[in-house]
mmCIF file of C-alpha atoms (C1' of nucleotides) in Angstrom:
data_model
loop_
_atom_site.group_PDB
_atom_site.id
_atom_site.type_symbol
_atom_site.label_atom_id
_atom_site.label_comp_id
_atom_site.label_asym_id
_atom_site.label_seq_id
_atom_site.Cartn_x
_atom_site.Cartn_y
_atom_site.Cartn_z
ATOM 1 C CA MET U 1 -5.523 -4.838 -45.515
ATOM 2 C CA LYS U 2 -4.396 -1.665 -47.047
ATOM 3 C CA ARG U 3 -6.048 1.453 -46.106
ATOM 4 C CA THR U 4 -5.215 4.797 -48.482
ATOM 5 C CA VAL U 5 -6.212 7.577 -46.396
ATOM 6 C CA PRO U 6 -6.458 8.251 -41.972
ATOM 7 C CA GLN U 7 -4.929 4.830 -41.058
ATOM 8 C CA LYS U 8 -6.703 4.414 -37.858
ATOM 9 C CA THR U 9 -4.063 4.140 -35.181
ATOM 10 C CA GLN U 10 -1.172 6.503 -37.368
ATOM 11 C CA ARG U 11 0.662 4.157 -37.103
ATOM 12 C CA ARG U 12 3.587 5.087 -37.521
ATOM 13 C CA LEU U 13 4.886 3.542 -41.110
ATOM 14 C CA GLN U 14 8.789 3.296 -42.379
ATOM 15 C CA PRO U 15 11.150 6.176 -41.347
ATOM 16 C CA ARG U 16 10.143 7.494 -44.526
ATOM 17 C CA ALA U 17 13.571 9.137 -45.003
ATOM 18 C CA GLY U 18 14.305 11.926 -43.183
ATOM 19 C CA ALA U 19 10.347 12.226 -42.156
ATOM 20 C CA VAL U 20 11.631 12.359 -38.815
ATOM 21 C CA SER U 21 9.279 13.262 -36.423
ATOM 22 C CA ALA U 22 9.488 15.476 -33.698
ATOM 23 C CA VAL U 23 8.730 12.298 -31.625
ATOM 24 C CA ASP U 24 12.161 10.775 -32.733
ATOM 25 C CA MET U 25 13.882 13.931 -32.098
ATOM 26 C CA ARG U 26 14.109 13.385 -28.059
ATOM 27 C CA ASN U 27 17.114 12.903 -26.754
ATOM 28 C CA ASP U 28 16.754 9.423 -25.017
ATOM 29 C CA ASP U 29 19.658 9.552 -22.867
ATOM 30 C CA ALA U 30 17.972 12.600 -20.332
ATOM 31 C CA PRO U 31 16.124 11.938 -17.169
ATOM 32 C CA LEU U 32 12.343 11.703 -17.346
ATOM 33 C CA ASP U 33 10.838 15.108 -15.686
ATOM 34 C CA LEU U 34 9.415 13.694 -13.192
ATOM 35 C CA GLY U 35 6.261 17.260 -13.532
ATOM 36 C CA MET U 36 5.578 18.908 -10.073
ATOM 37 C CA LEU U 37 6.155 15.267 -8.925
ATOM 38 C CA PRO U 38 8.907 15.463 -6.486
ATOM 39 C CA GLU U 39 7.525 18.296 -5.362
ATOM 40 C CA MET U 40 3.991 17.065 -3.699
ATOM 41 C CA THR U 41 4.462 16.071 -0.096
ATOM 42 C CA GLY U 42 2.673 13.124 -0.409
ATOM 43 C CA TYR U 43 5.205 11.854 -2.905
ATOM 44 C CA ALA U 44 7.873 12.025 -0.607
ATOM 45 C CA LEU U 45 6.333 10.420 1.648
ATOM 46 C CA ARG U 46 5.220 7.709 0.159
ATOM 47 C CA ARG U 47 9.051 7.556 -1.109
ATOM 48 C CA ALA U 48 10.490 7.251 1.860
ATOM 49 C CA GLN U 49 8.267 4.907 3.549
ATOM 50 C CA LEU U 50 9.322 2.918 1.045
ATOM 51 C CA ALA U 51 13.182 3.376 1.301
ATOM 52 C CA VAL U 52 12.474 3.071 4.806
ATOM 53 C CA PHE U 53 10.295 0.081 5.128
ATOM 54 C CA ALA U 54 12.544 -1.961 2.832
ATOM 55 C CA ASP U 55 15.360 -2.170 5.469
ATOM 56 C CA ALA U 56 12.650 -2.973 8.078
ATOM 57 C CA ILE U 57 10.385 -5.932 5.988
ATOM 58 C CA ASN U 58 14.946 -7.641 5.334
ATOM 59 C CA ALA U 59 15.758 -6.541 8.858
ATOM 60 C CA LEU U 60 12.355 -8.928 9.814
ATOM 61 C CA ALA U 61 12.796 -11.635 7.577
ATOM 62 C CA SER U 62 15.390 -13.117 9.548
ATOM 63 C CA LEU U 63 13.072 -13.868 12.563
ATOM 64 C CA ASP U 64 10.536 -14.379 9.941
ATOM 65 C CA LEU U 65 7.791 -11.724 10.518
ATOM 66 C CA ARG U 66 6.560 -9.811 8.055
ATOM 67 C CA PRO U 67 5.776 -5.680 10.070
ATOM 68 C CA ALA U 68 2.302 -6.280 10.348
ATOM 69 C CA GLN U 69 2.659 -9.606 12.038
ATOM 70 C CA PHE U 70 5.795 -7.679 14.452
ATOM 71 C CA SER U 71 3.158 -4.789 15.092
ATOM 72 C CA VAL U 72 0.516 -7.805 16.632
ATOM 73 C CA LEU U 73 2.963 -9.294 18.626
ATOM 74 C CA LEU U 74 3.598 -5.487 20.310
ATOM 75 C CA VAL U 75 0.577 -4.899 21.078
ATOM 76 C CA ILE U 76 -0.786 -8.075 22.204
ATOM 77 C CA GLY U 77 2.799 -8.568 24.045
ATOM 78 C CA ARG U 78 2.273 -4.873 25.679
ATOM 79 C CA ASN U 79 -1.945 -5.159 26.295
ATOM 80 C CA PRO U 80 -2.322 -8.776 26.758
ATOM 81 C CA GLY U 81 -5.644 -9.944 27.842
ATOM 82 C CA ARG U 82 -7.296 -6.892 25.388
ATOM 83 C CA LYS U 83 -10.521 -8.275 22.899
ATOM 84 C CA GLN U 84 -8.942 -8.823 19.698
ATOM 85 C CA SER U 85 -10.880 -6.545 17.724
ATOM 86 C CA GLU U 86 -9.276 -3.930 20.312
ATOM 87 C CA ILE U 87 -6.535 -5.059 19.126
ATOM 88 C CA ALA U 88 -6.823 -4.800 15.554
ATOM 89 C CA GLU U 89 -9.053 -0.999 15.950
ATOM 90 C CA ALA U 90 -5.407 0.016 17.790
ATOM 91 C CA LEU U 91 -3.796 -1.269 13.974
ATOM 92 C CA GLY U 92 -6.050 0.393 11.992
ATOM 93 C CA ILE U 93 -6.384 -3.460 11.164
ATOM 94 C CA GLN U 94 -9.969 -4.157 9.912
ATOM 95 C CA ARG U 95 -11.694 -7.740 12.229
ATOM 96 C CA PRO U 96 -11.725 -9.041 9.029
ATOM 97 C CA ASN U 97 -9.038 -9.606 8.712
ATOM 98 C CA PHE U 98 -7.040 -10.145 11.372
ATOM 99 C CA VAL U 99 -8.531 -13.432 11.588
ATOM 100 C CA ALA U 100 -5.820 -14.496 9.426
ATOM 101 C CA LEU U 101 -2.949 -12.732 10.681
ATOM 102 C CA MET U 102 -3.836 -14.223 14.349
ATOM 103 C CA ASP U 103 -4.574 -17.752 12.810
ATOM 104 C CA GLU U 104 -0.755 -17.881 12.126
ATOM 105 C CA LEU U 105 0.814 -16.203 14.518
ATOM 106 C CA ASN U 106 -1.767 -19.202 17.011
ATOM 107 C CA ARG U 107 -0.392 -21.943 14.691
ATOM 108 C CA ARG U 108 3.808 -20.926 14.918
ATOM 109 C CA GLY U 109 2.447 -20.766 18.652
ATOM 110 C CA LEU U 110 3.155 -17.491 19.190
ATOM 111 C CA ALA U 111 -0.069 -15.817 20.352
ATOM 112 C CA ARG U 112 -2.782 -17.679 21.790
ATOM 113 C CA ARG U 113 -7.050 -16.366 22.441
ATOM 114 C CA THR U 114 -8.571 -17.178 25.493
ATOM 115 C CA PRO U 115 -12.292 -16.809 26.243
ATOM 116 C CA LEU U 116 -13.851 -13.858 27.682
ATOM 117 C CA ALA U 117 -16.269 -15.391 30.647
ATOM 118 C CA SER U 118 -17.612 -12.196 30.676
ATOM 119 C CA ASP U 119 -19.060 -12.549 27.136
ATOM 120 C CA ARG U 120 -18.722 -15.393 24.753
ATOM 121 C CA ARG U 121 -18.776 -14.252 21.622
ATOM 122 C CA SER U 122 -15.212 -12.769 22.472
ATOM 123 C CA TYR U 123 -11.380 -13.940 22.998
ATOM 124 C CA ALA U 124 -8.765 -12.368 24.848
ATOM 125 C CA VAL U 125 -5.632 -12.651 23.735
ATOM 126 C CA VAL U 126 -2.072 -13.412 24.516
ATOM 127 C CA LEU U 127 1.435 -13.903 23.661
ATOM 128 C CA THR U 128 3.203 -17.495 24.482
ATOM 129 C CA LYS U 129 6.668 -17.462 25.896
ATOM 130 C CA ASP U 130 7.278 -18.557 22.569
ATOM 131 C CA GLY U 131 6.073 -15.041 21.909
ATOM 132 C CA GLU U 132 7.446 -13.349 23.931
ATOM 133 C CA ALA U 133 10.485 -14.196 23.555
ATOM 134 C CA LEU U 134 10.546 -13.711 19.545
ATOM 135 C CA LEU U 135 8.990 -10.235 20.474
ATOM 136 C CA ALA U 136 11.949 -10.040 22.641
ATOM 137 C CA GLU U 137 14.287 -10.219 19.238
ATOM 138 C CA ALA U 138 12.376 -8.502 16.896
ATOM 139 C CA GLN U 139 12.384 -5.304 18.622
ATOM 140 C CA GLU U 140 16.063 -5.416 19.077
ATOM 141 C CA THR U 141 16.965 -6.291 15.135
ATOM 142 C CA LEU U 142 14.254 -3.472 15.170
ATOM 143 C CA THR U 143 16.108 -0.862 17.075
ATOM 144 C CA GLU U 144 18.460 -1.982 15.574
ATOM 145 C CA HIS U 145 16.747 -0.616 12.121
ATOM 146 C CA GLU U 146 15.712 3.022 13.998
ATOM 147 C CA ARG U 147 19.332 3.390 14.215
ATOM 148 C CA ARG U 148 20.120 2.990 10.619
ATOM 149 C CA VAL U 149 17.722 6.032 10.187
ATOM 150 C CA ARG U 150 17.984 7.864 12.282
ATOM 151 C CA ARG U 151 21.641 7.644 10.813
ATOM 152 C CA HIS U 152 20.770 9.863 8.055
ATOM 153 C CA LEU U 153 19.207 12.591 10.376
ATOM 154 C CA GLN U 154 21.220 15.667 12.553
ATOM 155 C CA ASP U 155 21.472 15.234 16.379
ATOM 156 C CA GLY U 156 17.957 16.029 17.710
ATOM 157 C CA GLN U 157 16.347 16.798 14.465
ATOM 158 C CA HIS U 158 14.383 13.272 13.975
ATOM 159 C CA GLN U 159 12.446 14.351 17.478
ATOM 160 C CA ALA U 160 11.680 17.348 14.728
ATOM 161 C CA PHE U 161 10.911 15.499 12.176
ATOM 162 C CA LEU U 162 8.801 12.747 13.980
ATOM 163 C CA ARG U 163 6.361 15.471 15.740
ATOM 164 C CA THR U 164 5.884 16.956 12.169
ATOM 165 C CA LEU U 165 4.877 13.579 11.030
ATOM 166 C CA ALA U 166 2.369 12.818 13.618
ATOM 167 C CA ARG U 167 1.251 16.919 13.063
ATOM 168 C CA ILE U 168 0.290 16.078 9.236
ATOM 169 C CA ASN U 169 -0.994 12.607 10.218
ATOM 170 C CA GLU U 170 -3.092 13.756 12.828
ATOM 171 C CA ALA U 171 -4.056 16.727 10.877
ATOM 172 C CA MET U 172 -5.256 15.752 7.950
ATOM 173 C CA SER U 173 -6.930 12.414 9.467
ATOM 174 C CA GLU U 174 -9.304 14.950 11.211
ATOM 175 C CA VAL U 175 -9.650 16.418 7.666
ATOM 176 C CA GLU U 176 -11.049 13.079 6.030
ATOM 177 C CA LYS U 177 -13.808 13.290 8.688
ATOM 178 C CA ALA U 178 -15.458 16.148 7.199
ATOM 179 C CA MET E 1 -23.482 13.392 36.650
ATOM 180 C CA LYS E 2 -21.807 12.081 39.270
ATOM 181 C CA ARG E 3 -21.508 9.087 41.439
ATOM 182 C CA THR E 4 -20.479 7.667 44.786
ATOM 183 C CA VAL E 5 -17.121 5.034 43.589
ATOM 184 C CA PRO E 6 -15.018 5.944 41.328
ATOM 185 C CA GLN E 7 -16.341 2.633 39.502
ATOM 186 C CA LYS E 8 -15.308 3.920 35.637
ATOM 187 C CA THR E 9 -12.332 2.612 34.809
ATOM 188 C CA GLN E 10 -12.959 -0.824 37.416
ATOM 189 C CA ARG E 11 -16.434 -1.687 35.808
ATOM 190 C CA ARG E 12 -15.355 -4.883 35.232
ATOM 191 C CA LEU E 13 -19.291 -6.156 36.665
ATOM 192 C CA GLN E 14 -20.230 -9.871 38.010
ATOM 193 C CA PRO E 15 -17.056 -10.630 39.038
ATOM 194 C CA ARG E 16 -19.070 -13.627 39.701
ATOM 195 C CA ALA E 17 -17.252 -14.961 43.421
ATOM 196 C CA GLY E 18 -13.611 -14.788 42.431
ATOM 197 C CA ALA E 19 -13.824 -16.626 39.495
ATOM 198 C CA VAL E 20 -11.870 -12.911 37.977
ATOM 199 C CA SER E 21 -8.618 -14.493 36.213
ATOM 200 C CA ALA E 22 -5.682 -12.057 36.115
ATOM 201 C CA VAL E 23 -6.527 -11.570 32.592
ATOM 202 C CA ASP E 24 -10.863 -10.106 33.852
ATOM 203 C CA MET E 25 -9.369 -7.929 35.965
ATOM 204 C CA ARG E 26 -7.705 -5.274 32.914
ATOM 205 C CA ASN E 27 -8.779 -2.267 32.417
ATOM 206 C CA ASP E 28 -10.746 -1.468 29.116
ATOM 207 C CA ASP E 29 -11.420 1.247 28.574
ATOM 208 C CA ALA E 30 -7.564 2.568 28.588
ATOM 209 C CA PRO E 31 -5.637 3.203 25.390
ATOM 210 C CA LEU E 32 -3.994 1.147 23.513
ATOM 211 C CA ASP E 33 -1.006 0.829 24.855
ATOM 212 C CA LEU E 34 1.534 0.759 20.703
ATOM 213 C CA GLY E 35 4.673 0.558 22.865
ATOM 214 C CA MET E 36 8.013 1.515 20.657
ATOM 215 C CA LEU E 37 5.553 2.058 17.048
ATOM 216 C CA PRO E 38 5.037 5.963 17.979
ATOM 217 C CA GLU E 39 9.109 6.924 18.623
ATOM 218 C CA MET E 40 9.348 4.543 15.175
ATOM 219 C CA THR E 41 10.289 6.466 11.871
ATOM 220 C CA GLY E 42 9.121 3.888 9.713
ATOM 221 C CA TYR E 43 5.743 3.786 11.548
ATOM 222 C CA ALA E 44 5.424 7.493 11.711
ATOM 223 C CA LEU E 45 5.637 7.850 8.118
ATOM 224 C CA ARG E 46 3.371 4.946 6.829
ATOM 225 C CA ARG E 47 0.515 6.542 8.686
ATOM 226 C CA ALA E 48 1.106 10.087 8.085
ATOM 227 C CA GLN E 49 1.659 8.945 4.319
ATOM 228 C CA LEU E 50 -1.665 7.213 4.336
ATOM 229 C CA ALA E 51 -3.545 10.707 5.413
ATOM 230 C CA VAL E 52 -2.312 12.917 2.768
ATOM 231 C CA PHE E 53 -3.146 10.038 0.049
ATOM 232 C CA ALA E 54 -6.282 9.480 1.845
ATOM 233 C CA ASP E 55 -6.897 12.913 0.931
ATOM 234 C CA ALA E 56 -5.440 12.565 -2.743
ATOM 235 C CA ILE E 57 -6.519 9.597 -3.631
ATOM 236 C CA ASN E 58 -10.834 11.607 -2.385
ATOM 237 C CA ALA E 59 -9.463 14.374 -4.434
ATOM 238 C CA LEU E 60 -8.908 12.382 -7.688
ATOM 239 C CA ALA E 61 -11.868 10.396 -7.633
ATOM 240 C CA SER E 62 -13.955 13.364 -8.931
ATOM 241 C CA LEU E 63 -11.995 12.881 -11.710
ATOM 242 C CA ASP E 64 -12.126 8.820 -11.476
ATOM 243 C CA LEU E 65 -7.770 8.495 -11.807
ATOM 244 C CA ARG E 66 -6.171 7.054 -9.196
ATOM 245 C CA PRO E 67 -3.053 8.499 -7.567
ATOM 246 C CA ALA E 68 -0.909 6.167 -9.823
ATOM 247 C CA GLN E 69 -3.094 6.560 -13.026
ATOM 248 C CA PHE E 70 -1.869 10.311 -12.559
ATOM 249 C CA SER E 71 1.807 9.874 -12.495
ATOM 250 C CA VAL E 72 1.103 7.549 -15.492
ATOM 251 C CA LEU E 73 0.060 10.568 -16.521
ATOM 252 C CA LEU E 74 2.427 13.297 -15.295
ATOM 253 C CA VAL E 75 5.196 11.348 -16.507
ATOM 254 C CA ILE E 76 3.802 10.664 -20.055
ATOM 255 C CA GLY E 77 2.973 14.796 -20.288
ATOM 256 C CA ARG E 78 6.315 15.784 -19.340
ATOM 257 C CA ASN E 79 8.377 13.448 -22.011
ATOM 258 C CA PRO E 80 6.226 12.280 -24.560
ATOM 259 C CA GLY E 81 7.297 9.785 -26.864
ATOM 260 C CA ARG E 82 9.432 8.317 -24.660
ATOM 261 C CA LYS E 83 9.914 3.941 -24.414
ATOM 262 C CA GLN E 84 7.136 2.650 -22.310
ATOM 263 C CA SER E 85 9.148 0.558 -20.402
ATOM 264 C CA GLU E 86 11.077 3.882 -19.362
ATOM 265 C CA ILE E 87 8.127 5.956 -18.582
ATOM 266 C CA ALA E 88 7.343 2.248 -15.712
ATOM 267 C CA GLU E 89 10.932 3.001 -14.661
ATOM 268 C CA ALA E 90 10.770 6.368 -14.446
ATOM 269 C CA LEU E 91 8.058 5.621 -11.743
ATOM 270 C CA GLY E 92 9.132 2.142 -10.591
ATOM 271 C CA ILE E 93 6.487 0.858 -11.696
ATOM 272 C CA GLN E 94 6.964 -3.004 -13.169
ATOM 273 C CA ARG E 95 6.967 -3.747 -16.894
ATOM 274 C CA PRO E 96 4.721 -6.392 -16.561
ATOM 275 C CA ASN E 97 2.540 -4.073 -13.943
ATOM 276 C CA PHE E 98 2.145 -1.342 -16.933
ATOM 277 C CA VAL E 99 1.107 -2.862 -19.243
ATOM 278 C CA ALA E 100 -3.082 -3.053 -17.758
ATOM 279 C CA LEU E 101 -2.873 0.908 -16.598
ATOM 280 C CA MET E 102 -1.026 1.594 -19.865
ATOM 281 C CA ASP E 103 -4.671 -0.525 -21.545
ATOM 282 C CA GLU E 104 -6.392 1.146 -19.174
ATOM 283 C CA LEU E 105 -6.049 5.099 -20.272
ATOM 284 C CA ASN E 106 -5.631 4.025 -23.821
ATOM 285 C CA ARG E 107 -8.729 2.706 -23.457
ATOM 286 C CA ARG E 108 -9.953 5.798 -21.918
ATOM 287 C CA GLY E 109 -8.736 7.807 -24.948
ATOM 288 C CA LEU E 110 -6.528 10.224 -22.641
ATOM 289 C CA ALA E 111 -2.971 7.968 -23.692
ATOM 290 C CA ARG E 112 -1.705 6.249 -26.976
ATOM 291 C CA ARG E 113 0.537 3.903 -28.026
ATOM 292 C CA THR E 114 2.147 4.548 -31.647
ATOM 293 C CA PRO E 115 5.013 2.581 -32.944
ATOM 294 C CA LEU E 116 8.885 3.794 -32.455
ATOM 295 C CA ALA E 117 9.576 3.663 -36.659
ATOM 296 C CA SER E 118 13.916 3.647 -35.301
ATOM 297 C CA ASP E 119 12.628 -0.008 -33.409
ATOM 298 C CA ARG E 120 10.233 -1.854 -33.653
ATOM 299 C CA ARG E 121 9.768 -3.537 -30.404
ATOM 300 C CA SER E 122 9.476 -0.691 -28.601
ATOM 301 C CA TYR E 123 6.013 1.559 -28.583
ATOM 302 C CA ALA E 124 6.844 5.392 -27.830
ATOM 303 C CA VAL E 125 3.030 7.132 -26.077
ATOM 304 C CA VAL E 126 2.246 10.021 -26.294
ATOM 305 C CA LEU E 127 -0.860 12.055 -24.815
ATOM 306 C CA THR E 128 -4.039 12.794 -26.773
ATOM 307 C CA LYS E 129 -5.981 15.642 -26.616
ATOM 308 C CA ASP E 130 -7.953 14.251 -23.779
ATOM 309 C CA GLY E 131 -5.782 13.382 -22.088
ATOM 310 C CA GLU E 132 -2.931 16.466 -22.030
ATOM 311 C CA ALA E 133 -7.239 18.119 -20.056
ATOM 312 C CA LEU E 134 -7.438 15.769 -18.053
ATOM 313 C CA LEU E 135 -4.217 16.290 -16.382
ATOM 314 C CA ALA E 136 -3.904 19.875 -15.991
ATOM 315 C CA GLU E 137 -7.123 19.013 -13.944
ATOM 316 C CA ALA E 138 -5.823 16.773 -12.193
ATOM 317 C CA GLN E 139 -2.612 19.333 -11.199
ATOM 318 C CA GLU E 140 -4.998 21.776 -10.784
ATOM 319 C CA THR E 141 -6.693 19.625 -7.992
ATOM 320 C CA LEU E 142 -3.556 17.893 -6.840
ATOM 321 C CA THR E 143 -1.605 21.546 -6.076
ATOM 322 C CA GLU E 144 -5.048 22.476 -4.068
ATOM 323 C CA HIS E 145 -4.869 18.929 -2.286
ATOM 324 C CA GLU E 146 -0.770 20.365 -1.821
ATOM 325 C CA ARG E 147 -2.147 23.477 -0.249
ATOM 326 C CA ARG E 148 -3.937 21.481 2.773
ATOM 327 C CA VAL E 149 -1.366 19.088 3.327
ATOM 328 C CA ARG E 150 1.048 22.145 4.159
ATOM 329 C CA ARG E 151 -1.337 24.043 5.449
ATOM 330 C CA HIS E 152 -0.149 22.130 8.517
ATOM 331 C CA LEU E 153 3.534 22.929 7.888
ATOM 332 C CA GLN E 154 4.772 26.567 9.333
ATOM 333 C CA ASP E 155 5.647 28.886 6.649
ATOM 334 C CA GLY E 156 8.881 27.273 4.292
ATOM 335 C CA GLN E 157 8.908 24.633 7.545
ATOM 336 C CA HIS E 158 8.342 22.473 3.605
ATOM 337 C CA GLN E 159 11.027 23.053 2.491
ATOM 338 C CA ALA E 160 13.167 21.989 4.936
ATOM 339 C CA PHE E 161 10.708 18.288 5.667
ATOM 340 C CA LEU E 162 10.948 17.902 1.914
ATOM 341 C CA ARG E 163 15.004 17.662 1.769
ATOM 342 C CA THR E 164 15.415 15.200 5.118
ATOM 343 C CA LEU E 165 12.134 13.354 3.419
ATOM 344 C CA ALA E 166 14.296 12.896 0.818
ATOM 345 C CA ARG E 167 17.637 11.980 2.390
ATOM 346 C CA ILE E 168 16.021 9.382 3.940
ATOM 347 C CA ASN E 169 14.948 7.954 0.860
ATOM 348 C CA GLU E 170 17.454 7.620 -0.465
ATOM 349 C CA ALA E 171 20.436 7.137 1.964
ATOM 350 C CA MET E 172 17.884 4.252 2.510
ATOM 351 C CA SER E 173 17.932 3.325 -0.927
ATOM 352 C CA GLU E 174 21.850 3.156 -1.346
ATOM 353 C CA VAL E 175 21.678 0.410 1.835
ATOM 354 C CA GLU E 176 19.266 -1.544 0.328
ATOM 355 C CA LYS E 177 21.674 -2.407 -2.632
ATOM 356 C CA ALA E 178 24.392 -3.297 0.231
ATOM 357 C "C1'" DT H 1 22.124 -13.454 -26.945
ATOM 358 C "C1'" DA H 2 19.540 -9.787 -25.388
ATOM 359 C "C1'" DT H 3 15.677 -6.594 -24.917
ATOM 360 C "C1'" DT H 4 10.736 -5.227 -25.305
ATOM 361 C "C1'" DG H 5 6.033 -6.099 -24.113
ATOM 362 C "C1'" DT H 6 2.563 -9.130 -23.182
ATOM 363 C "C1'" DT H 7 0.529 -13.364 -20.727
ATOM 364 C "C1'" DA H 8 -0.118 -15.445 -16.871
ATOM 365 C "C1'" DT H 9 0.498 -15.861 -11.752
ATOM 366 C "C1'" DA H 10 0.568 -15.243 -7.534
ATOM 367 C "C1'" DC H 11 0.842 -13.367 -2.990
ATOM 368 C "C1'" DT H 12 -0.195 -9.279 0.272
ATOM 369 C "C1'" DC H 13 -3.281 -5.580 2.228
ATOM 370 C "C1'" DT H 14 -7.372 -3.800 1.927
ATOM 371 C "C1'" DA H 15 -12.776 -3.098 2.035
ATOM 372 C "C1'" DT H 16 -17.635 -4.969 2.290
ATOM 373 C "C1'" DA H 17 -21.666 -7.812 2.687
ATOM 374 C "C1'" DA H 18 -23.064 -11.454 5.457
ATOM 375 C "C1'" DC H 19 -23.264 -15.126 8.607
ATOM 376 C "C1'" DT H 20 -23.394 -17.627 13.736
ATOM 377 C "C1'" DA H 21 -23.280 -17.024 18.493
ATOM 378 C "C1'" DT H 22 -23.813 -15.226 21.230
ATOM 379 C "C1'" DA H 23 -25.183 -10.166 24.512
ATOM 380 C "C1'" DT Z 1 -31.687 -4.873 17.959
ATOM 381 C "C1'" DA Z 2 -26.460 -4.631 18.376
ATOM 382 C "C1'" DT Z 3 -21.625 -7.002 18.882
ATOM 383 C "C1'" DA Z 4 -17.418 -10.171 18.047
ATOM 384 C "C1'" DG Z 5 -15.408 -13.257 15.755
ATOM 385 C "C1'" DT Z 6 -15.904 -15.329 11.411
ATOM 386 C "C1'" DT Z 7 -16.150 -16.618 5.969
ATOM 387 C "C1'" DA Z 8 -16.278 -15.464 1.728
ATOM 388 C "C1'" DT Z 9 -15.393 -12.137 -1.810
ATOM 389 C "C1'" DA Z 10 -13.298 -9.074 -4.516
ATOM 390 C "C1'" DG Z 11 -10.190 -4.884 -5.864
ATOM 391 C "C1'" DA Z 12 -5.824 -3.143 -5.937
ATOM 392 C "C1'" DG Z 13 -0.289 -3.123 -5.576
ATOM 393 C "C1'" DT Z 14 3.746 -5.383 -6.304
ATOM 394 C "C1'" DA Z 15 6.625 -9.747 -7.671
ATOM 395 C "C1'" DT Z 16 8.619 -13.286 -11.124
ATOM 396 C "C1'" DA Z 17 8.337 -15.768 -14.593
ATOM 397 C "C1'" DA Z 18 7.968 -16.776 -19.806
ATOM 398 C "C1'" DC Z 19 7.359 -16.359 -24.496
ATOM 399 C "C1'" DA Z 20 7.473 -13.618 -29.787
ATOM 400 C "C1'" DA Z 21 9.358 -10.983 -31.826
ATOM 401 C "C1'" DT Z 22 12.773 -7.920 -32.686
ATOM 402 C "C1'" DA Z 23 17.651 -6.325 -32.119
#
DNA sequence: TATTGTTATACTCTATAACTATA
DNA sequence: TATAGTTATAGAGTATAACAATA
């Protein structure tokens, strides 16, 4: 299998004595240039969100809860007796994806579906005593987590920061519809 | 459109002769209570990140690029000849997951692997002409996207905002190691 | 022994179509 | 016809173990 002319993939053959290509002259130790990425709002938002979530996920793991499970417990606890689809919508979770989530909370004895007499297609969802207790623990755990996050924001700064995040969220979500 | 009775909120029809459970007495029209969620930094970060990314994803879709593909093109373009594993690490992408990403860019003629004479285990990755052209287009597209995002930040505010995001990212990433 | 690229695999999250039983 | 819950499924994204070639 030998070729004479334009090798199909341009394989860089042997060093060919001194024939160091431009590619090989680079400094392999320098940190990579990320270009415009660090100045992009979305990139910065994503990195910060992942870093904050890593701490929250780790904290909730001690209760065997993931963030989505916590948010479901919280919203059911705050709105007992609402329909399953209302809880899902409030959290931006699609109805089909909510089923397994709810099944798991039910299996663990944390939440229950109860038939609605007024509409037999629907279920009202409520927390069990165990669910309320676990929710209370999770809220304490996440309050500590939130303190860890806010340690890195100057006093009073986090209010303005949260407002900015909410404004971006609302404004960009509107654009989305257009 | 007047009504004599303010039943708007109490529209639980068919009270069914006292057979109404506590669950059924709720106001089904009120927006749900999200509890502590809106005050949590991580929740606000996530919502904002998703909203901003929705716009970026939509913008990049016209070039048949996803955000991860754009970031790979960008970092290769800025650091031509680097090893595949270096590009992946700079973007926080695990080596096994980078393979299919790189395969796809290669299949589309946007990037190439070229053998490294100095270490025959490694490949240096570079953009093709097509890859450079598409990268340039994508950067223009995302610069417009970034303008749309910053329209919602007061003048000069976005610099402080980006710094805050970066500080949170760095600080929380350190904690992570501990 | 350690590292690079790779394969295989698995689990989460998300998104859509379509079924059922009700309304 | 339309809606609530469900099933099935598919696509990304992400994570780890292990192998071959090479260092």
